[in-house]
Short mmCIF file of C-alpha atoms and ligand atoms in Angstrom, two decimals:
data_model
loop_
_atom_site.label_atom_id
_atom_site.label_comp_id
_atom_site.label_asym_id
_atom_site.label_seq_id
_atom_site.Cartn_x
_atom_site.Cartn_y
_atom_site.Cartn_z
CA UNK A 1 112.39 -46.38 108.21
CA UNK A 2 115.00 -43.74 107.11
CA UNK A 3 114.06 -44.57 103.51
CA UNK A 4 110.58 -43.79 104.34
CA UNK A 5 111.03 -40.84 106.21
CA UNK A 6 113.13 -39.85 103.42
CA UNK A 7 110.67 -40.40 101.01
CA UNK A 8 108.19 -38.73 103.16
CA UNK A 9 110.31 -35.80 102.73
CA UNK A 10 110.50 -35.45 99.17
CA UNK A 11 106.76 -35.66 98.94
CA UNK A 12 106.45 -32.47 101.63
CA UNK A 13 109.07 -30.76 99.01
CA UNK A 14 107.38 -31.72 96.05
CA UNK A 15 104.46 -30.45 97.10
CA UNK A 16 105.55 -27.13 98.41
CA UNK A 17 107.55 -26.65 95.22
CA UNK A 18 104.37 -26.97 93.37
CA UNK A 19 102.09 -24.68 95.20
CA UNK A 20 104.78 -22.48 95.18
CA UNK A 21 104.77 -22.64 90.94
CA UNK A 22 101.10 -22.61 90.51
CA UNK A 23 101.04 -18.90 92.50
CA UNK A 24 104.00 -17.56 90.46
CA UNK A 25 101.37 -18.76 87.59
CA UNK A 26 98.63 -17.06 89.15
CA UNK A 27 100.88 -13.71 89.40
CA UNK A 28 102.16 -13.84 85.80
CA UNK A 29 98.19 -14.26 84.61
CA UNK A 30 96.97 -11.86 86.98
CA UNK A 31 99.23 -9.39 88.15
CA UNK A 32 100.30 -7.64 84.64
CA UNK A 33 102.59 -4.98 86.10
CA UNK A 34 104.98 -6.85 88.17
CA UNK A 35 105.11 -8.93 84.48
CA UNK A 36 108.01 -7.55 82.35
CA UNK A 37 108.81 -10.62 80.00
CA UNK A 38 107.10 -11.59 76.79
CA UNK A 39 104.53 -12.98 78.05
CA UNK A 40 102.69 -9.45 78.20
CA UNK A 41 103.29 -8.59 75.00
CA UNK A 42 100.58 -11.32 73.23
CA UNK A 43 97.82 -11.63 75.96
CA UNK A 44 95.21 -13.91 75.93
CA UNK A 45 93.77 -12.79 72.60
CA UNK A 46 96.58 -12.08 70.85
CA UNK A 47 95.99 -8.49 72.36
CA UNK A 48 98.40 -6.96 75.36
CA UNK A 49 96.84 -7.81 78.81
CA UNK A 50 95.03 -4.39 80.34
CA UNK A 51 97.42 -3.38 83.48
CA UNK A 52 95.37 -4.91 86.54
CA UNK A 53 96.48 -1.87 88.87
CA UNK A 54 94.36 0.41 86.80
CA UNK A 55 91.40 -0.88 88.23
CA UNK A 56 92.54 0.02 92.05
CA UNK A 57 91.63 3.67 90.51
CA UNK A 58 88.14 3.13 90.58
CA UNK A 59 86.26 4.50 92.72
CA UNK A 60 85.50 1.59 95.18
CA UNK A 61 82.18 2.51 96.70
CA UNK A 62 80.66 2.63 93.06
CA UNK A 63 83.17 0.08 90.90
CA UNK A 64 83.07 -3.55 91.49
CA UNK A 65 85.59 -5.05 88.81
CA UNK A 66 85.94 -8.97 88.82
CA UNK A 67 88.12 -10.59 86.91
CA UNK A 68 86.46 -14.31 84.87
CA UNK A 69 89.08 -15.91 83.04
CA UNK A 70 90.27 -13.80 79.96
CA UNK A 71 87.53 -11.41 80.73
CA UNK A 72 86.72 -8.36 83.25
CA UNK A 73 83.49 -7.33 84.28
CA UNK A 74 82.98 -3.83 85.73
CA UNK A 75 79.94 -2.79 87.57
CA UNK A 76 79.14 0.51 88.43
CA UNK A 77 76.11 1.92 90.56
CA UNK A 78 76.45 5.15 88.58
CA UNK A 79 77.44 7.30 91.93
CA UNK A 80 80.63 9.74 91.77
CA UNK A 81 82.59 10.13 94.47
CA UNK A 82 82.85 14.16 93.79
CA UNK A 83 80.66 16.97 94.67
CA UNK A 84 78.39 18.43 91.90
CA UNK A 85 75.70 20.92 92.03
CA UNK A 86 73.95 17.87 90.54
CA UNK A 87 73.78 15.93 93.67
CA UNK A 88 70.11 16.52 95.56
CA UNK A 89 70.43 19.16 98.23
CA UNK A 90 70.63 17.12 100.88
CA UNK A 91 73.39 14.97 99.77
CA UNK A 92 76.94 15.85 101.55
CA UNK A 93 78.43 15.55 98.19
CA UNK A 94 75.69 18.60 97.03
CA UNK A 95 77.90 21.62 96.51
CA UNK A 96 76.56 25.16 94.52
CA UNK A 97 77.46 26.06 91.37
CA UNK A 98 80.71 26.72 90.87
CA UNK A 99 82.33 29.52 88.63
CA UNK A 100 82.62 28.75 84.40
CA UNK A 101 79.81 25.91 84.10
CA UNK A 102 76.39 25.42 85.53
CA UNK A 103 74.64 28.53 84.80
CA UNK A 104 71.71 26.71 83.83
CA UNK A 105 71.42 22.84 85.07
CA UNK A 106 69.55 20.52 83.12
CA UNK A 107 66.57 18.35 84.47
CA UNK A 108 67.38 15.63 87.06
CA UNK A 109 69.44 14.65 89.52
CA UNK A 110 71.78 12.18 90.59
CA UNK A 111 70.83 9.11 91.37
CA UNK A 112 71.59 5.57 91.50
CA UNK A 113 71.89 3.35 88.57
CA UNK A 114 73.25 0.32 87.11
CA UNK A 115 75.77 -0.41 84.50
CA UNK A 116 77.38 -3.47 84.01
CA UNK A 117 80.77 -4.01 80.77
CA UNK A 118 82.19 -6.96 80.18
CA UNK A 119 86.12 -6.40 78.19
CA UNK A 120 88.37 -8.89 77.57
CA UNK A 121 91.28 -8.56 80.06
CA UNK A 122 93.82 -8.37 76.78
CA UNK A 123 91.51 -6.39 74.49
CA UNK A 124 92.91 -6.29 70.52
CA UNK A 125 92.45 -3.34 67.78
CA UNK A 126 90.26 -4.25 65.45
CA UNK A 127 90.69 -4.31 61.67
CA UNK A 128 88.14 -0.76 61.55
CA UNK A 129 87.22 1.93 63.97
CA UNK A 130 84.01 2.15 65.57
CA UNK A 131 81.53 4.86 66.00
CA UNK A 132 79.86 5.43 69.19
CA UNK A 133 76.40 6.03 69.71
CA UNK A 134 74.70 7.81 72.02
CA UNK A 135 74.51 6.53 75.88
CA UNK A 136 77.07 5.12 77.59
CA UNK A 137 80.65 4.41 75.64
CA UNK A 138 82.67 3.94 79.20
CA UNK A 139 82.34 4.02 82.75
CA UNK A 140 85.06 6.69 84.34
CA UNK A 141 87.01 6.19 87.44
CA UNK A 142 84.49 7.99 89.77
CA UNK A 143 81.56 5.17 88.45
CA UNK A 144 79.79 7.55 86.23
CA UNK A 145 79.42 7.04 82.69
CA UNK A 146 81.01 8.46 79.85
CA UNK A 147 79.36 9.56 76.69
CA UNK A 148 80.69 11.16 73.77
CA UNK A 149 80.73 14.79 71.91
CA UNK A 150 76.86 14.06 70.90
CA UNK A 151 73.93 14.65 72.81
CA UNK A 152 70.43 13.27 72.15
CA UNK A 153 69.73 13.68 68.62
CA UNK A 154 73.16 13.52 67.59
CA UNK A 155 73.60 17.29 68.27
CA UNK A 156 76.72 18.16 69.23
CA UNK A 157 77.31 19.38 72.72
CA UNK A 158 78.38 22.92 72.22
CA UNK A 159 74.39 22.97 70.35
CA UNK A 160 73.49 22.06 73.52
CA UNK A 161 73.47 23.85 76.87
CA UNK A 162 77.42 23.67 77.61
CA UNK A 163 76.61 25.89 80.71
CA UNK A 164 74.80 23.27 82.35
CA UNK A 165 78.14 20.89 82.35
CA UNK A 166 79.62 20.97 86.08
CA UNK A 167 83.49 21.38 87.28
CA UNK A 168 83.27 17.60 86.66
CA UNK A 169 82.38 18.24 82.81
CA UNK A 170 79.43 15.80 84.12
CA UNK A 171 75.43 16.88 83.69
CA UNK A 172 72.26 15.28 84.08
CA UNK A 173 70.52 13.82 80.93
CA UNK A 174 67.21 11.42 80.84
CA UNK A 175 69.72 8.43 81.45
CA UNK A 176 71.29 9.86 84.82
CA UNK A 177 74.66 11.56 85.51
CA UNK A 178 76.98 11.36 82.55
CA UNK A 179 80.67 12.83 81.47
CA UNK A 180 80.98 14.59 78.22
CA UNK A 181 84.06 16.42 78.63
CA UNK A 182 87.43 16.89 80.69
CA UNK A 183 87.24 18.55 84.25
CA UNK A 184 87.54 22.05 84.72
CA UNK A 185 90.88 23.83 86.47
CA UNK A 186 88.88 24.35 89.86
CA UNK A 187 89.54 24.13 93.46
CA UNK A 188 86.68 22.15 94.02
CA UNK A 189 87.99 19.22 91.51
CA UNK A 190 90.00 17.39 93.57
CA UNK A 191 90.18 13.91 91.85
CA UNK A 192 89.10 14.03 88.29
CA UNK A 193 92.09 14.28 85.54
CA UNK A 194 92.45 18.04 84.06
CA UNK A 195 95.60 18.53 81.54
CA UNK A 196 97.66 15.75 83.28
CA UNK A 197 98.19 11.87 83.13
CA UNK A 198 95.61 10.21 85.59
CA UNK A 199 93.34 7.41 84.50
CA UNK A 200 89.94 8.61 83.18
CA UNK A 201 87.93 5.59 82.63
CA UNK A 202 87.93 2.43 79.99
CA UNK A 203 85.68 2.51 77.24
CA UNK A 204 83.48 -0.15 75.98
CA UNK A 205 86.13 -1.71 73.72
CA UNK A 206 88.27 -2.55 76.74
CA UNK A 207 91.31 0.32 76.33
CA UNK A 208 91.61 2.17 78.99
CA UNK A 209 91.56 6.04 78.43
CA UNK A 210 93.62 8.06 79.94
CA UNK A 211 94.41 12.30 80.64
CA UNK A 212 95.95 15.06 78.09
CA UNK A 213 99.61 13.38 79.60
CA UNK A 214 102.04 11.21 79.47
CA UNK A 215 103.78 10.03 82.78
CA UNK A 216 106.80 12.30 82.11
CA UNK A 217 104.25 15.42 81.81
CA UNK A 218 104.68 15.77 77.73
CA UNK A 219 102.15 15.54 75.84
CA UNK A 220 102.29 12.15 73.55
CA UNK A 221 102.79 12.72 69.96
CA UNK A 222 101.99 10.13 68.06
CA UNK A 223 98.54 9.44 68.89
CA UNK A 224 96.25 8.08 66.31
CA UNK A 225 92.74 9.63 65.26
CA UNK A 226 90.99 8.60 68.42
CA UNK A 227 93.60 9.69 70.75
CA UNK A 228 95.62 6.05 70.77
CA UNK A 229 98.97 4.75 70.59
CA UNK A 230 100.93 1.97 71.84
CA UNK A 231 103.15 3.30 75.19
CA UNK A 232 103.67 3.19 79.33
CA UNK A 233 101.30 4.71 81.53
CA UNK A 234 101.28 4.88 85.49
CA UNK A 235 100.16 1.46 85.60
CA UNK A 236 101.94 -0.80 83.13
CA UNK A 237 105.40 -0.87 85.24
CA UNK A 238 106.83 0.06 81.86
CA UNK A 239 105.27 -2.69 79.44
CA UNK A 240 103.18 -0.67 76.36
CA UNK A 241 100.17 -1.06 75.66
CA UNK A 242 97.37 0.34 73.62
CA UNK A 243 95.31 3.29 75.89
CA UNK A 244 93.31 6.32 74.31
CA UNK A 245 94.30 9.60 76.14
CA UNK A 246 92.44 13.16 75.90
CA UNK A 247 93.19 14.73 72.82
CA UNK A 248 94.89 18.19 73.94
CA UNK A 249 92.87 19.96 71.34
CA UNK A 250 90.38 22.59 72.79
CA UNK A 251 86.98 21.83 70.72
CA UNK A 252 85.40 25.31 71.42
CA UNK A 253 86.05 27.76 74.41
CA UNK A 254 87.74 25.76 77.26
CA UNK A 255 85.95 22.32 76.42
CA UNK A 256 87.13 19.24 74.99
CA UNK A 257 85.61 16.10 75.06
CA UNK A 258 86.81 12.94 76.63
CA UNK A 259 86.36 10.82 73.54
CA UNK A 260 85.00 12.11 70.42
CA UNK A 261 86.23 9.61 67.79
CA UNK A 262 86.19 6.30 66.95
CA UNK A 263 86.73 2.85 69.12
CA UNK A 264 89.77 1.51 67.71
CA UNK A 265 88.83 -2.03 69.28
CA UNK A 266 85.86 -4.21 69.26
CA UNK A 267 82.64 -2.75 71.05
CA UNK A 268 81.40 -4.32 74.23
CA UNK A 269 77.78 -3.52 74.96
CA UNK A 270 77.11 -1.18 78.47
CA UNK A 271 74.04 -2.82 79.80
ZN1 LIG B 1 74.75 14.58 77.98
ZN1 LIG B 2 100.09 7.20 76.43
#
């Protein structure tokens, strides 16, 4: 009876002791930035596993962001959570135009729309860059898209109306409500990153892009063509990884794009 009881008892331990490993297991896959051992440093792929906190940055009532085995799947309905001139007028978020953009807004307004990237959750650098097209290379932290330094044609922007770009560095194209270029230095922008080290967005290849900063305010120094390099940001609880930042280089007047070079990982298609 004792025996039994006994062994009774080292079942009911077993057991616990188990459940209790397969959640540390859990955390280690999932939870990246309590992670400080080796294991971060080859992910899944053989690349460094994306910082899972960045995605609490997201604007929630746009971003869904699931996470499927080695990948991540982020879903946007294409609605920022900022004002804009481009909102219809009888949106809350609808605000006038503000001083040093907008003179002249292009066609459209903002409206709902769908995007949908799948990234691996440890994305790797490939052996060459990629250039982006036109469309969609990203999806920012406030749900919109982000595009590059081209508009249709392959003009680049400053050809284009730069005027029409609002506080956001957002306008209105035939695809919807897209980014070209870092926020403007205005009362009104509240949220978006300007000349500092907040998340922007992840582009298509899965790295995550991030502002003009590093967390200790300097500006990083080694970064490669497309604004890369290996290092810490807000979110990685101190493990580095590969991110793109905002190259602190003004393109013309106050403007500079929020990615103008090449993907230094493999392409994901924005559907
Ligand atoms: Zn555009
Ligand atoms: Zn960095």
């Amino acid at each position: 009876m004792t025996k039994s009881l006994f062994h009774l008892a080292l079942i009911f331990v077993f057991l616990l002791t188990s459940c209790g490993n397969d959640d540390n297991n859990n955390n280690n896959n999932n939870d990246t930035d309590t992670d400080t051992d080796t294991d971060n440093e080859t992910g899944i792929d053989g690349g460094i596993a994306t910082p899972i906190s960045a995605f609490d940055e997201f604007n929630p009532k746009a971003v869904t962001v699931s996470f499927d085995g080695n990948e991540i799947i982020i879903e946007s309905n294409g609605l920022p959570n900022h004002t804009s001139p481009y909102w219809p007028e009888d949106n809350p978020l609808h605000i006038d135009k503000v001083a040093n953009n907008t003179e002249v807004q292009s066609p459209g307004r903002i409206g709902e729309r769908s995007y949908e990237l799948t990234v691996s959750s440890a994305p790797e650098l490939a052996a060459t860059g990629t250039t982006t097209g036109l469309g969609a290379i990203g999806i920012s932290v406030s749900g919109g898209p982000i595009f590059n330094d081209l508009e249709g044609d392959n003009r680049p922007i400053e050809e284009v109306i730069v005027e029409n770009f609002d506080y956001a560095g957002a306008h209105n194209g035939p695809s919807g409500y897209h980014y070209h270029i870092e926020s403007f230095d205005v009362p009104e922008n509240t949220t978006l990153s300007f000349d500092d080290e907040q998340l922007v967005g992840i582009l298509s290849d899965g790295f995550l892009l991030y502002g003009r900063r590093e967390v200790d305010g300097s500006y990083p120094a080694d970064l490669d063509a497309s604004g890369g390099h290996f290092g810490t940001t807000t979110h990685s609880n101190g493990v580095e990884f590969y991110h793109y930042h905002i190259i602190n280089e003004y393109y013309f007047g106050n403007v500079i794009p929020l990615f103008a070079g090449q993907l230094q990982g493999t392409p994901n298609t924005i559907l």
